[in-house]
Coordinates of C-alpha atoms and ligand atoms in Angstrom, one line a residue:
X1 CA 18.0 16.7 32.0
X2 CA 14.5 16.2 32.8
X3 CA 12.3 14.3 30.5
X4 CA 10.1 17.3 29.9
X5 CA 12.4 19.3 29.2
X6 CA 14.4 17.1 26.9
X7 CA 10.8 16.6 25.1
X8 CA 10.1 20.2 25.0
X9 CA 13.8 21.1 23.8
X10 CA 13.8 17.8 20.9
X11 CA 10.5 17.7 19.7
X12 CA 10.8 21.1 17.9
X13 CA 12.9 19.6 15.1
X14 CA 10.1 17.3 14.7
X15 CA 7.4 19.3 14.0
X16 CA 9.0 22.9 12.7
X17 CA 8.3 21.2 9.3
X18 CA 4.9 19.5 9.7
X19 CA 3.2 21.1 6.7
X20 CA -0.7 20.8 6.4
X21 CA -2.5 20.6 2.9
X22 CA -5.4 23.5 3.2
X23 CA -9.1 23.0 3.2
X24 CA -10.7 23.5 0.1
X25 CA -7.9 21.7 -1.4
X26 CA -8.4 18.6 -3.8
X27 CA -5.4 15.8 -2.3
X28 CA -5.1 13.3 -4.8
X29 CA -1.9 11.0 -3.7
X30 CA 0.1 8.7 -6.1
X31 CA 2.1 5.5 -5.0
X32 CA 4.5 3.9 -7.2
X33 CA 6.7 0.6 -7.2
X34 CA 10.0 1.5 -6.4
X35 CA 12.1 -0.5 -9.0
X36 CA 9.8 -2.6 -9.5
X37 CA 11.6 -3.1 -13.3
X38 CA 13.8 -5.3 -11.9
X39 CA 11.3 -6.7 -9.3
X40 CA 9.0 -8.1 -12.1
X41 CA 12.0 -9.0 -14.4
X42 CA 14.9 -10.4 -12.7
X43 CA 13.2 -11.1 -8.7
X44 CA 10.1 -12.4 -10.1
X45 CA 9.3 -14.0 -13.9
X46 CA 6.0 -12.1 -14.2
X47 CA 4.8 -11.6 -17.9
X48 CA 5.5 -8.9 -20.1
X49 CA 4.4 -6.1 -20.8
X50 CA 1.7 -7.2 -18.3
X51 CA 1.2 -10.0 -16.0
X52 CA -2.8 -10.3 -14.5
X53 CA -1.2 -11.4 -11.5
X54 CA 0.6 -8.0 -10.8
X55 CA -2.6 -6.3 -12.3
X56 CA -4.6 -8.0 -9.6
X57 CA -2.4 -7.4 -6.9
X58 CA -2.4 -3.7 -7.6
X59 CA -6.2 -3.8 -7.2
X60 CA -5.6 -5.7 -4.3
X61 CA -3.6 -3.0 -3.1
X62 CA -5.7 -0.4 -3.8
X63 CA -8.6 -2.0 -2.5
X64 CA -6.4 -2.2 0.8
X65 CA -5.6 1.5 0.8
X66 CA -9.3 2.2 0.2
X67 CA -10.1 -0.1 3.2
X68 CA -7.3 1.0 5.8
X69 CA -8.8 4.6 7.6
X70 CA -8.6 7.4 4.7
X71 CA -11.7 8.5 2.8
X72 CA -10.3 7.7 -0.8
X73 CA -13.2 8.4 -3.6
X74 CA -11.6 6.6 -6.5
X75 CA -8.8 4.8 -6.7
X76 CA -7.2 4.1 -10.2
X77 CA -4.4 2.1 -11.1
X78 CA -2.1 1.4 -13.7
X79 CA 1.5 -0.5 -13.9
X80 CA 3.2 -0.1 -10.7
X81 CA 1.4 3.3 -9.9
X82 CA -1.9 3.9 -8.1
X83 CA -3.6 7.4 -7.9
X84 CA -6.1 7.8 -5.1
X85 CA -8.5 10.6 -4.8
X86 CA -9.0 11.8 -1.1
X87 CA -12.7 13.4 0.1
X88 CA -12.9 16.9 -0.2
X89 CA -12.8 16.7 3.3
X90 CA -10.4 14.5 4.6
X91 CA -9.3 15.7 7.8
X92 CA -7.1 13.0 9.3
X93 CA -4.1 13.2 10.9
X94 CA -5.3 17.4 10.7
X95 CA -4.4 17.0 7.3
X96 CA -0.3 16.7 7.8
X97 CA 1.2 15.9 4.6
X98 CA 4.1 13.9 6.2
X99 CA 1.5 11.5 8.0
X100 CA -0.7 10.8 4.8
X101 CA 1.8 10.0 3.1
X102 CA 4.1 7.9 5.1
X103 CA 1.4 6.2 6.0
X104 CA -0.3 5.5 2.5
X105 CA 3.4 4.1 1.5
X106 CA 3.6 2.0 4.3
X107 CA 0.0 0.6 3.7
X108 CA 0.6 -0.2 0.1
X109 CA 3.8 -1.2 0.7
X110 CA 2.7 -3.9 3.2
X111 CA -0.5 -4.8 1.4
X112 CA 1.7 -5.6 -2.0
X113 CA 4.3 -7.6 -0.1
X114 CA 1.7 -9.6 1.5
X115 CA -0.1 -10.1 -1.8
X116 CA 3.6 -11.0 -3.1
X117 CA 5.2 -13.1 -0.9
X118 CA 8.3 -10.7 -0.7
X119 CA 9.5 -7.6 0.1
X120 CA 7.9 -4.8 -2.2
X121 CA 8.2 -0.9 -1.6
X122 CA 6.1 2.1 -3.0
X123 CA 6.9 5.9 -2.6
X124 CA 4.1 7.9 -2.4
X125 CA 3.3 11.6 -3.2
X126 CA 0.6 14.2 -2.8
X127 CA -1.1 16.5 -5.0
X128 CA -2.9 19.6 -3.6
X129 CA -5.1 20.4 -6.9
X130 CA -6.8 24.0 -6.4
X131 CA -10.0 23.1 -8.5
X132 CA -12.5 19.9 -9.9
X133 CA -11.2 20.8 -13.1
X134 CA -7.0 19.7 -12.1
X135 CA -8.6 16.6 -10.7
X136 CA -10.4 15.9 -13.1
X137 CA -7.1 16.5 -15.4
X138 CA -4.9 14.9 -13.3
X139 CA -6.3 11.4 -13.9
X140 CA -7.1 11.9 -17.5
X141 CA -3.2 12.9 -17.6
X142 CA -2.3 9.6 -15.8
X143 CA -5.0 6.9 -18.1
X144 CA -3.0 9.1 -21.1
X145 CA 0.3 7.8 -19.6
X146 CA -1.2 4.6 -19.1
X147 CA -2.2 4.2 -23.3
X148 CA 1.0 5.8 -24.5
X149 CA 3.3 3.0 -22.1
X150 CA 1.2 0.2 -23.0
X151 CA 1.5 1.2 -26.7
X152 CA 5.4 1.3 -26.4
X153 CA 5.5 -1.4 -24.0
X154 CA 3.9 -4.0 -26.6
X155 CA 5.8 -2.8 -29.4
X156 CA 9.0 -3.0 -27.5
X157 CA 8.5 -6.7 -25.8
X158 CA 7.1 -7.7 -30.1
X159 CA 11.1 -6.6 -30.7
X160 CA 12.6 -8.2 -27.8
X161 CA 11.1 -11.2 -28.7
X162 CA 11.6 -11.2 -32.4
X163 CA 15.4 -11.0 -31.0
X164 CA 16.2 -7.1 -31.2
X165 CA 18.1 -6.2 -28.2
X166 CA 17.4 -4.0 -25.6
X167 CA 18.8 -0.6 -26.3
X168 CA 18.5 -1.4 -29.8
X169 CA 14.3 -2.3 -29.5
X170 CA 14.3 1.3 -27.3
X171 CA 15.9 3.5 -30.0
X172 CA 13.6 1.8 -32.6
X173 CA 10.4 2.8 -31.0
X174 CA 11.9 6.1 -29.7
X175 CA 11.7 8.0 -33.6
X176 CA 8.2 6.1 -34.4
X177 CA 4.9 8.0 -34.7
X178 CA 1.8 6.8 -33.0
X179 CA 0.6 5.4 -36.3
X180 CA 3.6 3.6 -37.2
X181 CA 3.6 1.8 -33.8
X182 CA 0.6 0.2 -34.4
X183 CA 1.4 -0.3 -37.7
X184 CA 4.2 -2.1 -36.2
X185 CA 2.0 -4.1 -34.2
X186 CA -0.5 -5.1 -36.9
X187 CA 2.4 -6.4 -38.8
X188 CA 2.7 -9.0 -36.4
X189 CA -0.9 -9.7 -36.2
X190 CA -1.3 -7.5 -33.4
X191 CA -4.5 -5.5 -32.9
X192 CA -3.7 -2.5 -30.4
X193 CA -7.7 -1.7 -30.3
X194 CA -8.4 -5.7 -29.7
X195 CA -6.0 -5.4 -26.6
X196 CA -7.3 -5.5 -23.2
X197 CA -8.9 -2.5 -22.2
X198 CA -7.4 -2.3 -18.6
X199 CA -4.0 -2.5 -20.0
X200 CA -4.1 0.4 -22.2
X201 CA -6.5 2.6 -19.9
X202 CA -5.7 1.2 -16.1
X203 CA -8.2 0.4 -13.6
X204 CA -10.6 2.1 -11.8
X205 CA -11.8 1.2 -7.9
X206 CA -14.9 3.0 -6.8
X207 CA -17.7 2.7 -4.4
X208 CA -21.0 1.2 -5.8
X209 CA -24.0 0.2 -3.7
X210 CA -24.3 -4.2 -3.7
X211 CA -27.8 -5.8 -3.6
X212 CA -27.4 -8.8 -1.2
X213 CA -30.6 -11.4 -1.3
X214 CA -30.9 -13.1 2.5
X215 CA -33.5 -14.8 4.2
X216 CA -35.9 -13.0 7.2
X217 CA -36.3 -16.5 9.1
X218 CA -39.0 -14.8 11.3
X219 CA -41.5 -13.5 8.7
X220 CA -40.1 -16.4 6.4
X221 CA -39.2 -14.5 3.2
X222 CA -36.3 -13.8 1.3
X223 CA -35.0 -9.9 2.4
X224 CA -33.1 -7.9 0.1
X225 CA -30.3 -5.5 1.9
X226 CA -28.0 -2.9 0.4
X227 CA -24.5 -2.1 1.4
X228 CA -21.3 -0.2 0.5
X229 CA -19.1 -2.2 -1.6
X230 CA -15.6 -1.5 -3.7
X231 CA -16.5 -1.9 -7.6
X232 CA -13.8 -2.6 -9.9
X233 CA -13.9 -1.3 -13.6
X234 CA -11.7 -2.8 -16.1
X235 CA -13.2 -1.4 -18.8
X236 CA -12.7 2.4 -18.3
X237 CA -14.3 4.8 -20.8
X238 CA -12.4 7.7 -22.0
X239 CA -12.3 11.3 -23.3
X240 CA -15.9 13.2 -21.9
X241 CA -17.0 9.8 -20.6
X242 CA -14.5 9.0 -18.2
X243 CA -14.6 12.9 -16.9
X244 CA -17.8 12.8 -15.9
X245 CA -16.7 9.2 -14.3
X246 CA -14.3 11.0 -12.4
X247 CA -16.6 14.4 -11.8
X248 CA -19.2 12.0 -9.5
X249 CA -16.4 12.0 -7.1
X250 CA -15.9 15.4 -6.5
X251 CA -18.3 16.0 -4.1
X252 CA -17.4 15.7 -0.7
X253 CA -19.5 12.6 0.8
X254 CA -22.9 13.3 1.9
X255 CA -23.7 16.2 -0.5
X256 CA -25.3 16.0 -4.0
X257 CA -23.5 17.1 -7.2
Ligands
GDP301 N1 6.6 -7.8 -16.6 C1 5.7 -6.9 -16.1 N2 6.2 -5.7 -15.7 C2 5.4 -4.8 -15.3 C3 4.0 -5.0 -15.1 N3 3.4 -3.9 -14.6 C4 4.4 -3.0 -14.4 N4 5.6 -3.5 -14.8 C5 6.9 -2.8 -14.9 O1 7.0 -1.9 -13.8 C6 7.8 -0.8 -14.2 C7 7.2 0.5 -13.8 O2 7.9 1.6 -14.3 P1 8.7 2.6 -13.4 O3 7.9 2.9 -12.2 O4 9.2 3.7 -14.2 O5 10.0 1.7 -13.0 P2 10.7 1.4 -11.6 O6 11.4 2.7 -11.3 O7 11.7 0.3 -11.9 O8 9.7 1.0 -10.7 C8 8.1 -1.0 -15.7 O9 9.3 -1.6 -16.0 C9 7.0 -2.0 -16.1 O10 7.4 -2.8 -17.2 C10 3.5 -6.3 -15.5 O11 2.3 -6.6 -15.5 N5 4.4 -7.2 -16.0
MG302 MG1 8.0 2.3 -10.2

């Protein structure tokens, strides 16, 4: 068979299910570690509940992803996860759902690994949100996730290391209230509010304007220059504050809220 014919017969069951998000759409994509439980436990000794090394290397990551060909508005990032916000108007690869994706997993994957040393994977899915409003849900849904894990997460390492086992230090914090896991905490001279913001609200990547200072050699002056730059904020407000953080990204580029 002829090579255009085998083409036109074969690729067919490519494409049939090439799905498209819509215009007018909000795509917000989220990437996550695949066991990456394991990777920071028993591959590497990172610490727990969290390691700034695999904090930084998330930013990293995200930086990458904000950096490699996609018109990402905010990026946020928490644990192994990392939720990016996509421009009203993203049109590339027409929009094909299959291509942003596989290609946002490849690119984190590859940018983590690198950062790593080793072999690291993420998965990556997209949500189509109909309105500001889901967006602007969505990622206070995920910095919620974020503050309940990290409030768990240091009340069940406290157990682990006060020699509860495993299972047991799981079922413990499983019939606790909110109040009583702090209360937990503070028993072991633990402030939950004195924690580290970023670890109990993730981190936010967003683009900022950066004064640079030079120097004009021809009219012999110091010149001041402005350019795009990535802005990292580890200290994330919350509630109405961070939704009118993440409102400012709504609009597609070039347009005024
Ligand atoms: N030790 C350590 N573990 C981390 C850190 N950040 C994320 N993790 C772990 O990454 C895992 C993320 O959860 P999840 O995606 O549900 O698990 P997975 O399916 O194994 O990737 C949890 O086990 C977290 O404890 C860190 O800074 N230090
Ligand atoms: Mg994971």
């Amino acid at each position: 068979m002829k090579f255009n014919d085998l083409d036109a017969r074969l690729r067919v069951f490519e494409t049939a299910h090439d799905h498209c998000a819509l215009p007018g759409l909000y795509l917000v994509a989220r990437l996550d570690g695949r066991g990456f439980t394991r990777l920071t436990k028993e591959v590497y000794s990172f610490e727990a509940p969290f390691d700034e090394r695999v904090r930084d290397m998330m930013v990293a990551t995200v930086r990458h992803l904000m950096h490699c060909g996609f018109r990402v508005r905010y990026g946020y990032t928490q644990s192994d996860e990392i939720s990016l916000l996509l421009d009203l108007t993203e049109d590339a690869f027409g929009r094909k759902l299959r291509k942003l994706i596989s290609v946002l997993a490849g690119e984190a994957s590859a940018a983590f690994s690198l950062q790593l040393g080793g072999v690291a994977c993420f998965d990556c899915r997209i949500a189509q949100l109909p309105g500001p409003d889901y967006v602007v849900d969505y990622f206070r849904w995920r910095q919620e996730d974020a503050h309940r894990n990290s409030l768990n997460a240091h009340c069940y390492w406290l157990l682990r290391r006060a020699g509860v086992a495993p299972a047991a230090a799981h079922a413990q914090i499983k019939h606790l209230s909110t109040g009583a896991k702090h209360e937990l905490l503070m028993q072991r001279g633990i402030n939950y509010h004195d924690l580290p913001a970023w670890q109990k609200r993730g981190t936010g990547v967003y683009w900022g304007q950066e004064v640079r200072t030079g120097y004009d050699p021809i009219r012999q002056q110091a010149v001041q220059a402005t350019r795009r730059d990535l802005q990292v904020d580890y200290e994330l407000p919350l509630g109405a504050e961070y939704e009118a953080l993440v409102r400012q990204w709504l609009q597609p580029t070039g347009t005024t809220s």
